[in-house]
Short mmCIF file of C-alpha atoms in Angstrom, two decimals:
data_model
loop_
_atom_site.label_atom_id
_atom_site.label_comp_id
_atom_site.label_asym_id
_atom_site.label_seq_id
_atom_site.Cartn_x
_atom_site.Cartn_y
_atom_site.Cartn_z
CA UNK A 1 -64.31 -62.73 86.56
CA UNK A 2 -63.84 -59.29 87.53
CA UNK A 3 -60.39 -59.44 88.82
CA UNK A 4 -59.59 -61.61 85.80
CA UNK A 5 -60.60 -58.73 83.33
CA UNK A 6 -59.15 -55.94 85.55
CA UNK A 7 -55.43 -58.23 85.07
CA UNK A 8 -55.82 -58.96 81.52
CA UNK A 9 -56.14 -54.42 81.34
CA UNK A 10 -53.27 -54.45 83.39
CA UNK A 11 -51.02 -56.88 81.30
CA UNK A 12 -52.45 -55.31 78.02
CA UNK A 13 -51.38 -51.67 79.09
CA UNK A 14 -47.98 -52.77 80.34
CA UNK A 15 -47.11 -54.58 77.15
CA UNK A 16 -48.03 -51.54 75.16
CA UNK A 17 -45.95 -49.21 77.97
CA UNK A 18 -43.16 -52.12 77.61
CA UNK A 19 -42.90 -52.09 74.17
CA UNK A 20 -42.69 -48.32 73.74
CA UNK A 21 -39.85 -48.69 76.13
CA UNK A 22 -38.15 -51.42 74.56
CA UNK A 23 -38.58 -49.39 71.12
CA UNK A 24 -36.69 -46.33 72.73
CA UNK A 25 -33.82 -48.38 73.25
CA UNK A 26 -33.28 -48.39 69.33
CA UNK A 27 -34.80 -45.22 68.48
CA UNK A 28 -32.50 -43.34 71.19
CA UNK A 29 -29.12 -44.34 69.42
CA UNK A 30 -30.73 -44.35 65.95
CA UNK A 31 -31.50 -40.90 66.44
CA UNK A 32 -28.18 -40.40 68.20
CA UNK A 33 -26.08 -41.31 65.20
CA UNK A 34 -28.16 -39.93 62.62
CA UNK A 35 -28.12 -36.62 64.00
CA UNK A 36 -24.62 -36.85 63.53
CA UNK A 37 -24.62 -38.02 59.90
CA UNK A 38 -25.14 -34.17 58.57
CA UNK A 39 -22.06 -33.16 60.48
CA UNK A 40 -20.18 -35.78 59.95
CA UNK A 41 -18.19 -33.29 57.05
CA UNK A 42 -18.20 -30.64 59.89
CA UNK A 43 -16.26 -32.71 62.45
CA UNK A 44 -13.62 -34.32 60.23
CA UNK A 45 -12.82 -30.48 59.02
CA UNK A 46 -12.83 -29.80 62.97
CA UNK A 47 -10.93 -32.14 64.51
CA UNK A 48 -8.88 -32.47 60.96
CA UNK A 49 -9.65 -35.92 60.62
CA UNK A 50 -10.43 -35.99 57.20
CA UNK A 51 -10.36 -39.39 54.83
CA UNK A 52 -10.11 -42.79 56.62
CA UNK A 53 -9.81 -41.47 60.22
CA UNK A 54 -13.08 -39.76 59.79
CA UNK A 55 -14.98 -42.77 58.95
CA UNK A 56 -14.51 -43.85 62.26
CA UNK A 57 -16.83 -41.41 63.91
CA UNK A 58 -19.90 -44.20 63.03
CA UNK A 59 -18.23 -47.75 63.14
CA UNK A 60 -17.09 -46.95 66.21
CA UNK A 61 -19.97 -47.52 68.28
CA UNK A 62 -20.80 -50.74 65.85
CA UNK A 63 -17.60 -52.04 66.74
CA UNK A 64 -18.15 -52.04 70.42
CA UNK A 65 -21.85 -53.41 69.24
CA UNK A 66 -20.24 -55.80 67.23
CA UNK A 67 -17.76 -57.27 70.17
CA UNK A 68 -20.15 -57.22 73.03
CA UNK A 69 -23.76 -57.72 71.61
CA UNK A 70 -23.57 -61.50 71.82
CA UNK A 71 -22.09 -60.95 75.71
CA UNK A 72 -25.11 -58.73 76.45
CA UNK A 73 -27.29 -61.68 74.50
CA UNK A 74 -25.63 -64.60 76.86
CA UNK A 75 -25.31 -62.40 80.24
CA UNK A 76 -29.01 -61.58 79.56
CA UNK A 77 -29.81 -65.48 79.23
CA UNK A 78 -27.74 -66.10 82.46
CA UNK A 79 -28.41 -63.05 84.83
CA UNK A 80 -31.98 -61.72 84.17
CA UNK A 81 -32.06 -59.16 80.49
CA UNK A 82 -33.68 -56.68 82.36
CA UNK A 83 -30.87 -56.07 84.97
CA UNK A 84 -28.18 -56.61 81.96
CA UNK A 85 -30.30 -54.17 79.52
CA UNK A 86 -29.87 -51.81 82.17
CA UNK A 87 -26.47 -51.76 83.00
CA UNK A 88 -25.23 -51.36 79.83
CA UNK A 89 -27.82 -48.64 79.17
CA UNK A 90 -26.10 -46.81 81.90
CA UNK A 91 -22.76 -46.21 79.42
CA UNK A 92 -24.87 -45.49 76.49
CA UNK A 93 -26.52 -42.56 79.22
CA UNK A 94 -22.47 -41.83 80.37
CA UNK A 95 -21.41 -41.98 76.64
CA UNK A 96 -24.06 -39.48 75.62
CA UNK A 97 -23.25 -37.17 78.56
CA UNK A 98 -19.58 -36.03 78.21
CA UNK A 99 -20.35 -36.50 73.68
CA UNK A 100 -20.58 -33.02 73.41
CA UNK A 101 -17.14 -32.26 75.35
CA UNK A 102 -15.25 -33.89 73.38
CA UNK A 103 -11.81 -31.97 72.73
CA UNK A 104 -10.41 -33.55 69.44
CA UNK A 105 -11.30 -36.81 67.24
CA UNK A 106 -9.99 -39.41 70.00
CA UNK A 107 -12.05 -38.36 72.72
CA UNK A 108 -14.62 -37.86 70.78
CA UNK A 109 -14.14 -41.90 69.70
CA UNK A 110 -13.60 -42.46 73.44
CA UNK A 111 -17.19 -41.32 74.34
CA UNK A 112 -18.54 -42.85 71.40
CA UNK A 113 -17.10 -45.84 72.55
CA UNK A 114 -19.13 -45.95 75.74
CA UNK A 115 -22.27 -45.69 74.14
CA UNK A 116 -21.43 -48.80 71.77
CA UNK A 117 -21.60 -50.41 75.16
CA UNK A 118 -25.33 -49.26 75.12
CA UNK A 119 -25.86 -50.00 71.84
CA UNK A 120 -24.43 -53.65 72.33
CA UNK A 121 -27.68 -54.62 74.51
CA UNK A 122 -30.33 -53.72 71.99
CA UNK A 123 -30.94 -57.48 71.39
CA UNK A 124 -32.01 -58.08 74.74
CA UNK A 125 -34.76 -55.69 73.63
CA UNK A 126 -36.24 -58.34 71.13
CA UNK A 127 -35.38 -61.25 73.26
CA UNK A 128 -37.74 -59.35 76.20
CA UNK A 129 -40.34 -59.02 73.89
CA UNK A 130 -40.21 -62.95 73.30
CA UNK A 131 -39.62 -63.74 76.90
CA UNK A 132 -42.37 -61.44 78.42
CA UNK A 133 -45.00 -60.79 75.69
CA UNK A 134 -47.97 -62.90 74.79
CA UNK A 135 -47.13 -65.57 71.80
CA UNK A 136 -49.74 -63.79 69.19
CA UNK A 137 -48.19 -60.63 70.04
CA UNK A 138 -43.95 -61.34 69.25
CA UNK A 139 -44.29 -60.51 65.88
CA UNK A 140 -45.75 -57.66 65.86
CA UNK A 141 -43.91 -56.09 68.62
CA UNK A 142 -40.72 -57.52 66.68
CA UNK A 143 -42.09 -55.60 63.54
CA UNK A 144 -42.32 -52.35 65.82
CA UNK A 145 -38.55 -52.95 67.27
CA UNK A 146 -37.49 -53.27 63.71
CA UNK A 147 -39.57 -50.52 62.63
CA UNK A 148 -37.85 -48.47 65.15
CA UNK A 149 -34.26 -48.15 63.71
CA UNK A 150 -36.44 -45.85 60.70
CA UNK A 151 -39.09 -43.87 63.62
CA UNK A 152 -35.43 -42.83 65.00
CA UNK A 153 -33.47 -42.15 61.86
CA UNK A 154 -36.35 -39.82 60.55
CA UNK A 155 -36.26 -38.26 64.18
CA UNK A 156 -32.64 -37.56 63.89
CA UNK A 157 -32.32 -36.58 60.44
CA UNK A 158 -35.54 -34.12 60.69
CA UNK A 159 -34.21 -32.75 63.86
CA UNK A 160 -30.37 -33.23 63.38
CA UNK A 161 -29.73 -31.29 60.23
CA UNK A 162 -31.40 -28.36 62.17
CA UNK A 163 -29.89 -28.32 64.72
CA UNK A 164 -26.36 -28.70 63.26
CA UNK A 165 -26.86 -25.94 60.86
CA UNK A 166 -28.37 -23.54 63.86
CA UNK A 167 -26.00 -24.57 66.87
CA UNK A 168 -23.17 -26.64 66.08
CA UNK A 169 -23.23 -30.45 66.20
CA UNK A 170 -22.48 -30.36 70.11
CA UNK A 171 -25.59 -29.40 70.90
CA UNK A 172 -26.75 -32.75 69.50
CA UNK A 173 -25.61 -34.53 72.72
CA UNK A 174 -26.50 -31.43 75.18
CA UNK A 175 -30.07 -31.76 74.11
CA UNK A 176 -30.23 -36.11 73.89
CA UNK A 177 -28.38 -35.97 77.25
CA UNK A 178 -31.79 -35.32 79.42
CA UNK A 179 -33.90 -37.71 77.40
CA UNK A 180 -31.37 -40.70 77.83
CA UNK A 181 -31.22 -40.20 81.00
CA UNK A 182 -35.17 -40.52 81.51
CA UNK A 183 -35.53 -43.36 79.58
CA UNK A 184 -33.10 -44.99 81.74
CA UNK A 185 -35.07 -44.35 84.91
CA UNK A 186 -37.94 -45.61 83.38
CA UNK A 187 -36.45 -48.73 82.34
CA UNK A 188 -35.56 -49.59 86.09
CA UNK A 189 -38.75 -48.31 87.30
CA UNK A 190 -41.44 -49.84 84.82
CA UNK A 191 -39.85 -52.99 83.36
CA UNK A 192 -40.56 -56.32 85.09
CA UNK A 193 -37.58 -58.29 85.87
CA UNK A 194 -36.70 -61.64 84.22
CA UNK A 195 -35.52 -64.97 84.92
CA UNK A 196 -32.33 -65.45 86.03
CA UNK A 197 -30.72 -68.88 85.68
CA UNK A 198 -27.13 -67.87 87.47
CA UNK A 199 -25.30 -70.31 85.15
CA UNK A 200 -22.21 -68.80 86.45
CA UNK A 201 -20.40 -68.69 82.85
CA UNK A 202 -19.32 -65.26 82.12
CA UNK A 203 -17.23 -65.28 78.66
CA UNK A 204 -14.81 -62.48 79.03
CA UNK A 205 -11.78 -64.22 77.20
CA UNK A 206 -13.84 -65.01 73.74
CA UNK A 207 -15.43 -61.42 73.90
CA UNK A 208 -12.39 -59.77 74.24
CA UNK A 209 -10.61 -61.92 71.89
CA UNK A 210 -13.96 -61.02 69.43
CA UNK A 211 -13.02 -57.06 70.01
CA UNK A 212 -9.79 -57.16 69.38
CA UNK A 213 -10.29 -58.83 66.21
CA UNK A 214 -12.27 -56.55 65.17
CA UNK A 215 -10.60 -53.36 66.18
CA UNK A 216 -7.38 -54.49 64.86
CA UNK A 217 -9.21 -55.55 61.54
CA UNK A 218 -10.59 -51.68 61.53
CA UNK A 219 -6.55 -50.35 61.98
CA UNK A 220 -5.13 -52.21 59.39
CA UNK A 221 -7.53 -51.30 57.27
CA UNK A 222 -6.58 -47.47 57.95
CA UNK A 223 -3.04 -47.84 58.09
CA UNK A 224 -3.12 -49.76 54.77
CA UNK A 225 -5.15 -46.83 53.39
CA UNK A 226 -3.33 -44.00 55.17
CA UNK A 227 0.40 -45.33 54.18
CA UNK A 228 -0.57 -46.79 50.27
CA UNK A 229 1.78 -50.11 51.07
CA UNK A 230 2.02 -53.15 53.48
CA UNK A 231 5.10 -51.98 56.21
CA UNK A 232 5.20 -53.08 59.89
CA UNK A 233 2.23 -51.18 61.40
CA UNK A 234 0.08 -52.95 58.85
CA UNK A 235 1.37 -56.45 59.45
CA UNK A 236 1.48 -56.16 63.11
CA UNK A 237 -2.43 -54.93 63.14
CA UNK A 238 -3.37 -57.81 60.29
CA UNK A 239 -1.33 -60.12 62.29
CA UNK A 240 -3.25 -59.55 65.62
CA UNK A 241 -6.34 -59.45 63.88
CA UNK A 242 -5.61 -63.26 62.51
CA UNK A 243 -4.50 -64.74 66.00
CA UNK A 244 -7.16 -62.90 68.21
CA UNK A 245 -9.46 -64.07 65.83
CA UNK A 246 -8.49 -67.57 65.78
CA UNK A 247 -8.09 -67.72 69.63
CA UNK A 248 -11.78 -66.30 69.77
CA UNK A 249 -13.60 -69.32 67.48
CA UNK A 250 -10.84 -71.95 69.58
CA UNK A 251 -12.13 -70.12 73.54
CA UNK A 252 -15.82 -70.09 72.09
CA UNK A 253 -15.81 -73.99 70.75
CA UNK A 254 -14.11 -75.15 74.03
CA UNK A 255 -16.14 -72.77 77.06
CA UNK A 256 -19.16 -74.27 78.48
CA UNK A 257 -21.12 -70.62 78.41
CA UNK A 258 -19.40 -69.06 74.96
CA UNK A 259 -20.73 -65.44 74.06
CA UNK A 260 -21.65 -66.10 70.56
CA UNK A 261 -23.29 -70.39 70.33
CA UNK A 262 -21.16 -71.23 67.03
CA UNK A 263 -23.14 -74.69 67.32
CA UNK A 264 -25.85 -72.10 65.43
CA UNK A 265 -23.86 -71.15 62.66
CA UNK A 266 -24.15 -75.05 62.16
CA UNK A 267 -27.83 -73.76 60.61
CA UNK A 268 -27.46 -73.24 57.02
CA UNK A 269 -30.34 -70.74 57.70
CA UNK A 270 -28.61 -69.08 60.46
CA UNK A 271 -25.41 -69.12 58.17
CA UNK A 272 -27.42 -67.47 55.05
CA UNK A 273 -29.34 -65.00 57.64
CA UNK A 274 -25.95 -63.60 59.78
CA UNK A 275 -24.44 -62.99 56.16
CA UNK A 276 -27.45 -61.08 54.92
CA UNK A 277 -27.43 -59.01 57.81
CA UNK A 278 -23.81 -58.23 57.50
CA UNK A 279 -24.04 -57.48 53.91
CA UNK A 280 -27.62 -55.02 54.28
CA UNK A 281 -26.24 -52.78 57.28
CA UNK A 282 -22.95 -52.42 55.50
CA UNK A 283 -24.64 -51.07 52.57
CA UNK A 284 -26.52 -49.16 54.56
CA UNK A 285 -23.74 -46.91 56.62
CA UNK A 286 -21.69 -46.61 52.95
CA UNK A 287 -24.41 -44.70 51.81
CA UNK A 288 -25.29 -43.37 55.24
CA UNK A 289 -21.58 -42.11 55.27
CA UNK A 290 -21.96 -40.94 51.58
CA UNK A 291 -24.92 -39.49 51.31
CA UNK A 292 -24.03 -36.02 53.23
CA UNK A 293 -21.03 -35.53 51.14
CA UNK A 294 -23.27 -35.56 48.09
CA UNK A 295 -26.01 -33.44 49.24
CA UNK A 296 -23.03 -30.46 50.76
CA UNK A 297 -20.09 -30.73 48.45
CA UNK A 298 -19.37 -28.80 45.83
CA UNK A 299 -18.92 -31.79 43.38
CA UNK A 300 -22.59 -32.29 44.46
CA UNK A 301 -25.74 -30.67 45.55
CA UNK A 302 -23.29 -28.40 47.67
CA UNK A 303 -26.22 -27.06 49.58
CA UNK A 304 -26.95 -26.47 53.63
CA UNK A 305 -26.51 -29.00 56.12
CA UNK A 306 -30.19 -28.82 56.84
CA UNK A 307 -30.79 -30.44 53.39
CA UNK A 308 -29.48 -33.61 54.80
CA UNK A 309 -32.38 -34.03 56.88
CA UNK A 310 -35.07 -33.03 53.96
CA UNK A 311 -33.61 -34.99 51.61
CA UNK A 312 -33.12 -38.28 53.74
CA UNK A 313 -36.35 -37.85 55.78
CA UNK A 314 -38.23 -39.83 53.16
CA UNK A 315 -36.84 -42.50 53.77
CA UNK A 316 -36.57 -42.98 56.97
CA UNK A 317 -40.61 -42.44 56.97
CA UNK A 318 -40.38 -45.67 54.56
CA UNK A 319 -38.29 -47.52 56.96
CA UNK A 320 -40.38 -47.12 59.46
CA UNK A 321 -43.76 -47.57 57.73
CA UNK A 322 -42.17 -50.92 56.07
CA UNK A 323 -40.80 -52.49 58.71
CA UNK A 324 -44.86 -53.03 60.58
CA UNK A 325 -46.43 -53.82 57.41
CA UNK A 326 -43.72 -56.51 56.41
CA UNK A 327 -44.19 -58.20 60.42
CA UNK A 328 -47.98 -57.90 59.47
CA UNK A 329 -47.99 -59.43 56.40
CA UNK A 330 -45.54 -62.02 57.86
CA UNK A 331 -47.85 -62.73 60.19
CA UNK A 332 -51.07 -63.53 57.91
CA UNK A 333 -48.75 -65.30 54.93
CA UNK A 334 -45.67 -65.98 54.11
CA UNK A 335 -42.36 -63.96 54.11
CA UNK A 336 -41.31 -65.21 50.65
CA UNK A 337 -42.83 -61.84 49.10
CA UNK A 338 -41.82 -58.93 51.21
CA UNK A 339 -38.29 -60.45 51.18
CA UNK A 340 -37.60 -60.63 48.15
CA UNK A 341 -39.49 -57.20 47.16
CA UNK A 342 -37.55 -55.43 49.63
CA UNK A 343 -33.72 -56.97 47.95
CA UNK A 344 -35.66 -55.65 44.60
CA UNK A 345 -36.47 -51.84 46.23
CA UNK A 346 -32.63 -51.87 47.57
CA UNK A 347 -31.39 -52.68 43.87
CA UNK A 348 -33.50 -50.38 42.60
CA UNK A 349 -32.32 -47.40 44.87
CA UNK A 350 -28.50 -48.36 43.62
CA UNK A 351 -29.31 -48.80 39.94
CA UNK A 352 -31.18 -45.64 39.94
CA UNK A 353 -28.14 -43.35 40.82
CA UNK A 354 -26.97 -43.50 37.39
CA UNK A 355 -30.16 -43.00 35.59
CA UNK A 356 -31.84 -39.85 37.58
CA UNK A 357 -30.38 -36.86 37.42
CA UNK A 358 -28.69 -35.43 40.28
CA UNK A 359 -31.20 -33.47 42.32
CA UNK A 360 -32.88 -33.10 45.78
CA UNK A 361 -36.16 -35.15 44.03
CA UNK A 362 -33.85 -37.98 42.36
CA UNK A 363 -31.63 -38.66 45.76
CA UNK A 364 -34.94 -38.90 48.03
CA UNK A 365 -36.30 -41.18 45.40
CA UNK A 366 -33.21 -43.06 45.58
CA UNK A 367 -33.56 -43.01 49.58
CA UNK A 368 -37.17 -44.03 49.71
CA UNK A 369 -36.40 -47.07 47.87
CA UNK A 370 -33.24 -48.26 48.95
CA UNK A 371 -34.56 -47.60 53.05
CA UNK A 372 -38.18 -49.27 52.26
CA UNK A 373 -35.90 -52.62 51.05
CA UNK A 374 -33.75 -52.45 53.83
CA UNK A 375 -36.68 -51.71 56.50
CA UNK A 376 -39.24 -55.26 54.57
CA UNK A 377 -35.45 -57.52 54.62
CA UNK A 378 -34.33 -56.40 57.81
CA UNK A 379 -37.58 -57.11 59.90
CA UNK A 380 -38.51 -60.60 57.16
CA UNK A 381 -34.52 -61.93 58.52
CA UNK A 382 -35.35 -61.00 62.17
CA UNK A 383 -38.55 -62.76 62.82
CA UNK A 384 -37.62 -65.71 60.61
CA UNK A 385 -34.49 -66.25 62.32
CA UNK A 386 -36.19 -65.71 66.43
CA UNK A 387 -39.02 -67.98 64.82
CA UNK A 388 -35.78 -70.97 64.06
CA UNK A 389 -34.90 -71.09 67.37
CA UNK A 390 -35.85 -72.47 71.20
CA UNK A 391 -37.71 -69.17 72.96
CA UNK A 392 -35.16 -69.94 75.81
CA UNK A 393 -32.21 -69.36 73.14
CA UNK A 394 -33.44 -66.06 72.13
CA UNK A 395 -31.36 -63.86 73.55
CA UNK A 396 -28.17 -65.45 72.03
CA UNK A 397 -29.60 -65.91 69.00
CA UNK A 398 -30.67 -62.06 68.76
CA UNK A 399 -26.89 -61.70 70.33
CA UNK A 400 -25.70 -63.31 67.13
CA UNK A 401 -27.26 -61.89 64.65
CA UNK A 402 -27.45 -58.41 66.02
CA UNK A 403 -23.34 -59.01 65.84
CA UNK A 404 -23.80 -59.38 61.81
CA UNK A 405 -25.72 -56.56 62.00
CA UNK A 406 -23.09 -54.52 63.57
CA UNK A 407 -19.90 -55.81 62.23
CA UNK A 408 -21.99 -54.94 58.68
CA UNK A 409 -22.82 -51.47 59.84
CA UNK A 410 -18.53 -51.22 60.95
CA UNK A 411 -17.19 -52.25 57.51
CA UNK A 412 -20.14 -50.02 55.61
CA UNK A 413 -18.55 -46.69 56.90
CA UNK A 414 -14.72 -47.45 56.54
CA UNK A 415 -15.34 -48.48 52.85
CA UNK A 416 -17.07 -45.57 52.26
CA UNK A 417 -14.02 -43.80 53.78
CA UNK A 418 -11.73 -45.48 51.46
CA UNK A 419 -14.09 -44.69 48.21
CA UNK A 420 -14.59 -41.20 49.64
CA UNK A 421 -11.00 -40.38 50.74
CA UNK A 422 -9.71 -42.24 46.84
CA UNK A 423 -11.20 -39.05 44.67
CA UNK A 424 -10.67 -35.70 46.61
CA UNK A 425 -10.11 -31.83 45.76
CA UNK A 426 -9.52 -29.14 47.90
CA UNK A 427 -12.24 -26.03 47.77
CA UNK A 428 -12.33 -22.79 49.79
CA UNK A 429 -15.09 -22.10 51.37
CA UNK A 430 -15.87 -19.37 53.73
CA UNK A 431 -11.97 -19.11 53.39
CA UNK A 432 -11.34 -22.01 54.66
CA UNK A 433 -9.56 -24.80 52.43
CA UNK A 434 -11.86 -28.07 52.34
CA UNK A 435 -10.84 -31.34 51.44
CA UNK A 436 -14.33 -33.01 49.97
CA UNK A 437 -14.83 -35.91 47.46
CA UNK A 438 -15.53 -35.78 44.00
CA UNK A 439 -17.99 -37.20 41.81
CA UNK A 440 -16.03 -40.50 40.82
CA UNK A 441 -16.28 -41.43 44.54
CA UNK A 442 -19.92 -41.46 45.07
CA UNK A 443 -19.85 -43.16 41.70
CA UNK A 444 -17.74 -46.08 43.26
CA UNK A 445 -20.42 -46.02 46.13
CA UNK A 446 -23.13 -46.81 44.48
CA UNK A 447 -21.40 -49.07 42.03
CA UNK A 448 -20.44 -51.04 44.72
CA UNK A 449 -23.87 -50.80 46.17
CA UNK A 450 -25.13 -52.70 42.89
CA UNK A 451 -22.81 -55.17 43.22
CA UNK A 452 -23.80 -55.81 46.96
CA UNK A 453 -27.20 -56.11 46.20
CA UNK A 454 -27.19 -58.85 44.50
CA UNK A 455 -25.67 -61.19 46.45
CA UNK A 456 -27.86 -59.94 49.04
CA UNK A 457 -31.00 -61.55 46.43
CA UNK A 458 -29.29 -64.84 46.13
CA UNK A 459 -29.01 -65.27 49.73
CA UNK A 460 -32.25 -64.14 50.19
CA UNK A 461 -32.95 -67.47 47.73
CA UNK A 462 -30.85 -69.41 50.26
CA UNK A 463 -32.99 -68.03 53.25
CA UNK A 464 -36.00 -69.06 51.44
CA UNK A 465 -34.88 -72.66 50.52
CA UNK A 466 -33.41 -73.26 53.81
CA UNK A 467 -36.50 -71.77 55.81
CA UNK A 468 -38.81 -73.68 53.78
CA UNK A 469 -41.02 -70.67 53.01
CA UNK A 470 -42.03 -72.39 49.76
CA UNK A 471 -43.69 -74.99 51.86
CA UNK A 472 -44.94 -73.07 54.86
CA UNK A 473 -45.83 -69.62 56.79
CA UNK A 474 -43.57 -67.91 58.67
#
C-alpha cells in the first residue's frame, strides 16, 4: 500500500513537471514571435523590406509549420514523439541562436526558417499529453496547452515591446537563446520516452510536395502584389503551386504511411474543424500584423514601441485565462456554449473598430475581446476534434489540424501585407523617410475581419451538428 501511494506521488508530480514542459514548447515560440510583433515596423525599415516582403517575417515560420507539422505528427506515431519532439526542438534551439545575426531580410527568413522546424512538432505536445497522461486528466492538460499560446503572447508582448524600445529587436533572440536551450535539455532529461512502432514509412515525397505548395502559393502571391499584373514570374510560381499541390493529395492517397491521413478529411467534422482553424489563426496574424502599425504610425496612435505591449497585454491575459476555463467547462457540460460565445467575442472585437474611438482604452477593448473568442474556439475545436478520434491516431490527427492552424496563421500575415502595403504615405521621422499605412488600410483589416467572422459562426453551427453536441457532452 505504501509503495502504491509513494508511485501514484511520483506519477502525479511528473505529470504536473510534464505538462509544464510540454506547455513551454508553445509558450517558447509564442513568446518568440510576439516579441517580434512590436518591431516588426523596425525591421522592414531596416532591412528595407517594406510592403509584401515584410509580411513574411511571421508566415515564415507557419509555413515551415504548415509543411512539416503533419510529418512531425506521423514520425511521432512511427518512431517514439518524444525522440521526434526533440529533434526538431533542436532547430527551433539552432534557429533561435544565430536570429539575432541576421545580416539583411533573407537571412533573417533563413533562421526563421529553422525554427518553423521547431514549431512544426508542437502537436506532438498534445498527442503526449493523450498518450502519457491519465484519461480524466487530457482535457485539462489540453486546456493548459491551448491556454499556452496566450501565457506566451502576454510574456512576449509585456517583455518584447521593452525590450525593443530599450535595445534593439536583436536582443530579443540574445536573451531567448539561453532559455531555449534549457528547455531543450530538460526535455531529453525529464520526459519519458514513448512507444515506438518502427512502421518504417517515412513520407518525404508528400511533405515536400506539401511545402512547396505552399511556399510557391506565398511567392505568387508577392510577385502578383509587387508587379500589379500576371507576367511569367507569377505564372511560373501559380503554376508550381497547382502541380506540387496536386502531386501532394495523388503521393498522400497512394503511400501506405502518408504525412497528413486524408481518409480524415472524409469526417464532415474534421472537414468543418481544419477550416475553422484555418480561418481563426488567419484572422488572428492580420490583426497580429496590423495591430503595431496602428498603435506607432502616424495615421494612428503613433506612439512608442513599448505601447505595443501595454496595449495588447490584455488580451493575451484573456487568452490565456479563456482557454482553462473553456477545457473546464468542456469538461463538466457541453461545448455548444463556449463555442459559440467565443465566435460572438471575436465578432464583437471586429465590429467594434468602427464604433470606439481610436484610443489606447478602445484598441485593448477591442483585443480583450477578439483574443478571449479566439482563446474559448481554439481550445472548444481542439479537444472536440482529439475527442473524434482513436487515442492511437492522435498524433496525426493533432498533425492535421495543427497544419490548418498554421497554413491560417501563413495567409493571415501576407493579407495583412497586401491591405497594409495598398494605402501608404511616406513620413519623416527622426529624419528618416518612413513608408507606413494609412487609415483606409487598417479599415480594410478589420472589415475583412467582420466578414471572416462570420463564416467562422456558421461553421461553428456545422461543428455542432456534426459533433452532435445538441445530443451529448463533449
Amino acid at each position: 500500500m505504501r509503495e502504491t501511494e509513494d508511485e501514484s506521488r511520483n506519477n502525479s508530480r511528473y505529470y504536473n513537471t510534464a505538462l509544464v514542459l510540454f506547455c513551454l514548447c508553445i509558450i517558447i515560440p509564442m513568446i518568440s514571435e510576439t516579441m517580434l510583433i512590436a518591431a516588426l515596423p523596425v525591421i522592414e525599415h531596416e532591412f528595407s523590406a517594406t510592403g509584401i516582403l515584410g509580411a513574411w517575417i511571421l508566415p515564415v515560420v507557419l509555413l515551415v509549420g504548415a509543411a512539416f507539422a503533419p510529418f512531425a505528427g506521423t514520425l511521432g506515431d512511427c518512431f517514439g514523439r518524444k525522440k521526434v519532439l526533440c529533434i526538431f526542438l533542436s532547430f527551433y534551439v539552432a534557429g533561435t541562436f544565430m536570429g539575432g545575426f541576421a545580416w539583411d531580410i533573407w537571412s533573417l527568413l533563413f533562421f526563421r526558417f529553422l525554427q518553423g522546424i521547431g514549431i512544426a512538432a508542437s502537436p506532438i505536445a498534445y498527442a503526449l499529453v493523450s498518450e502519457q497522461f491519465p484519461l480524466h486528466k487530457v482535457p485539462m492538460g489540453i486546456a493548459f496547452l491551448a491556454a499556452s499560446y496566450g501565457a506566451g503572447a502576454l510574456t512576449g508582448v509585456l517583455f518584447g515591446a521593452y525590450i525593443i524600445d530599450f535595445f534593439g529587436w536583436r536582443a530579443t533572440y540574445y536573451i531567448l537563446s539561453p532559455v531555449v536551450a534549457a528547455h531543450f535539455i530538460a526535455m531529453l532529461w525529464y520526459i519519458r520516452p514513448s512507444s515506438e512502432t518502427n512502421s518504417g514509412g517515412i513520407d518525404w515525397k508528400g511533405t515536400l510536395c506539401l511545402f512547396v505548395s505552399l511556399l510557391s502559393l506565398m511567392v505568387s502571391a508577392t510577385v502578383l502584389y509587387d508587379s500589379g499584373k500576371i507576367d511569367l514570374w507569377s505564372l511560373s510560381a501559380i503554376a508550381v503551386c497547382l502541380i506540387s499541390g496536386l502531386l501532394f493529395f495523388y503521393i498522400e492517397k497512394r503511400t501506405d504511411f502518408p504525412a497528413i491521413n486524408l481518409s480524415m478529411l472524409k469526417s464532415p467534422l474534421m472537414i468543418t474543424i481544419s477550416a475553422s482553424a484555418v480561418l481563426v489563426n488567419m484572422l488572428t496574424y492580420l490583426l497580429i500584423q496590423t495591430m503595431p502599425f496602428i498603435i506607432q504610425s502616424p495615421t494612428g496612435l503613433m506612439l512608442d514601441a513599448r505601447f505595443v505591449g501595454l496595449v495588447m497585454m490584455p488580451g493575451a491575459v484573456a487568452d490565456m485565462v479563456a482557454s482553462p476555463v473553456a477545457g473546464r467547462w468542456m469538461r463538466k457540460r457541453s461545448a455548444k456554449v463556449p463555442i459559440y460565445l467565443g465566435a460572438v467575442m471575436m465578432a464583437a472585437g471586429c465590429m467594434l473598430y468602427f464604433v470606439l474611438p481610436q484610443s489606447i482604452i478602445s484598441l485593448a477593448v477591442i483585443w480583450v475581446l477578439f483574443s478571449g473568442g479566439m482563446g474559448i474556439v481554439a481550445t472548444c475545436y481542439m479537444i472536440i476534434m482529439i475527442n473524434s478520434v482513436p487515442k492511437e491516431r492522435t498524433a496525426g490527427a493533432t498533425g492535421l489540424l495543427h497544419s490548418s492552424i498554421n497554413v491560417g496563421g501563413m495567409a493571415g500575415p501576407m493579407i495583412a501585407g497586401i491591405f497594409l502595403a495598398a494605402y501608404t504615405m511616406n513620413f519623416t521621422i527622426g529624419g528618416e523617410v518612413w513608408t507606413l499605412p494609412t487609415e483606409q488600410a487598417f479599415e480594410l483589416s478589420f472589415g475583412f475581419g467582420v466578414v471572416v467572422t462570420l463564416v467562422i459562426l456558421a461553421l461553428i453551427y456545422l461543428i455542432c451538428r456534426f459533433s452532435g453536441l445538441n445530443k451529448t457532452q463533449i
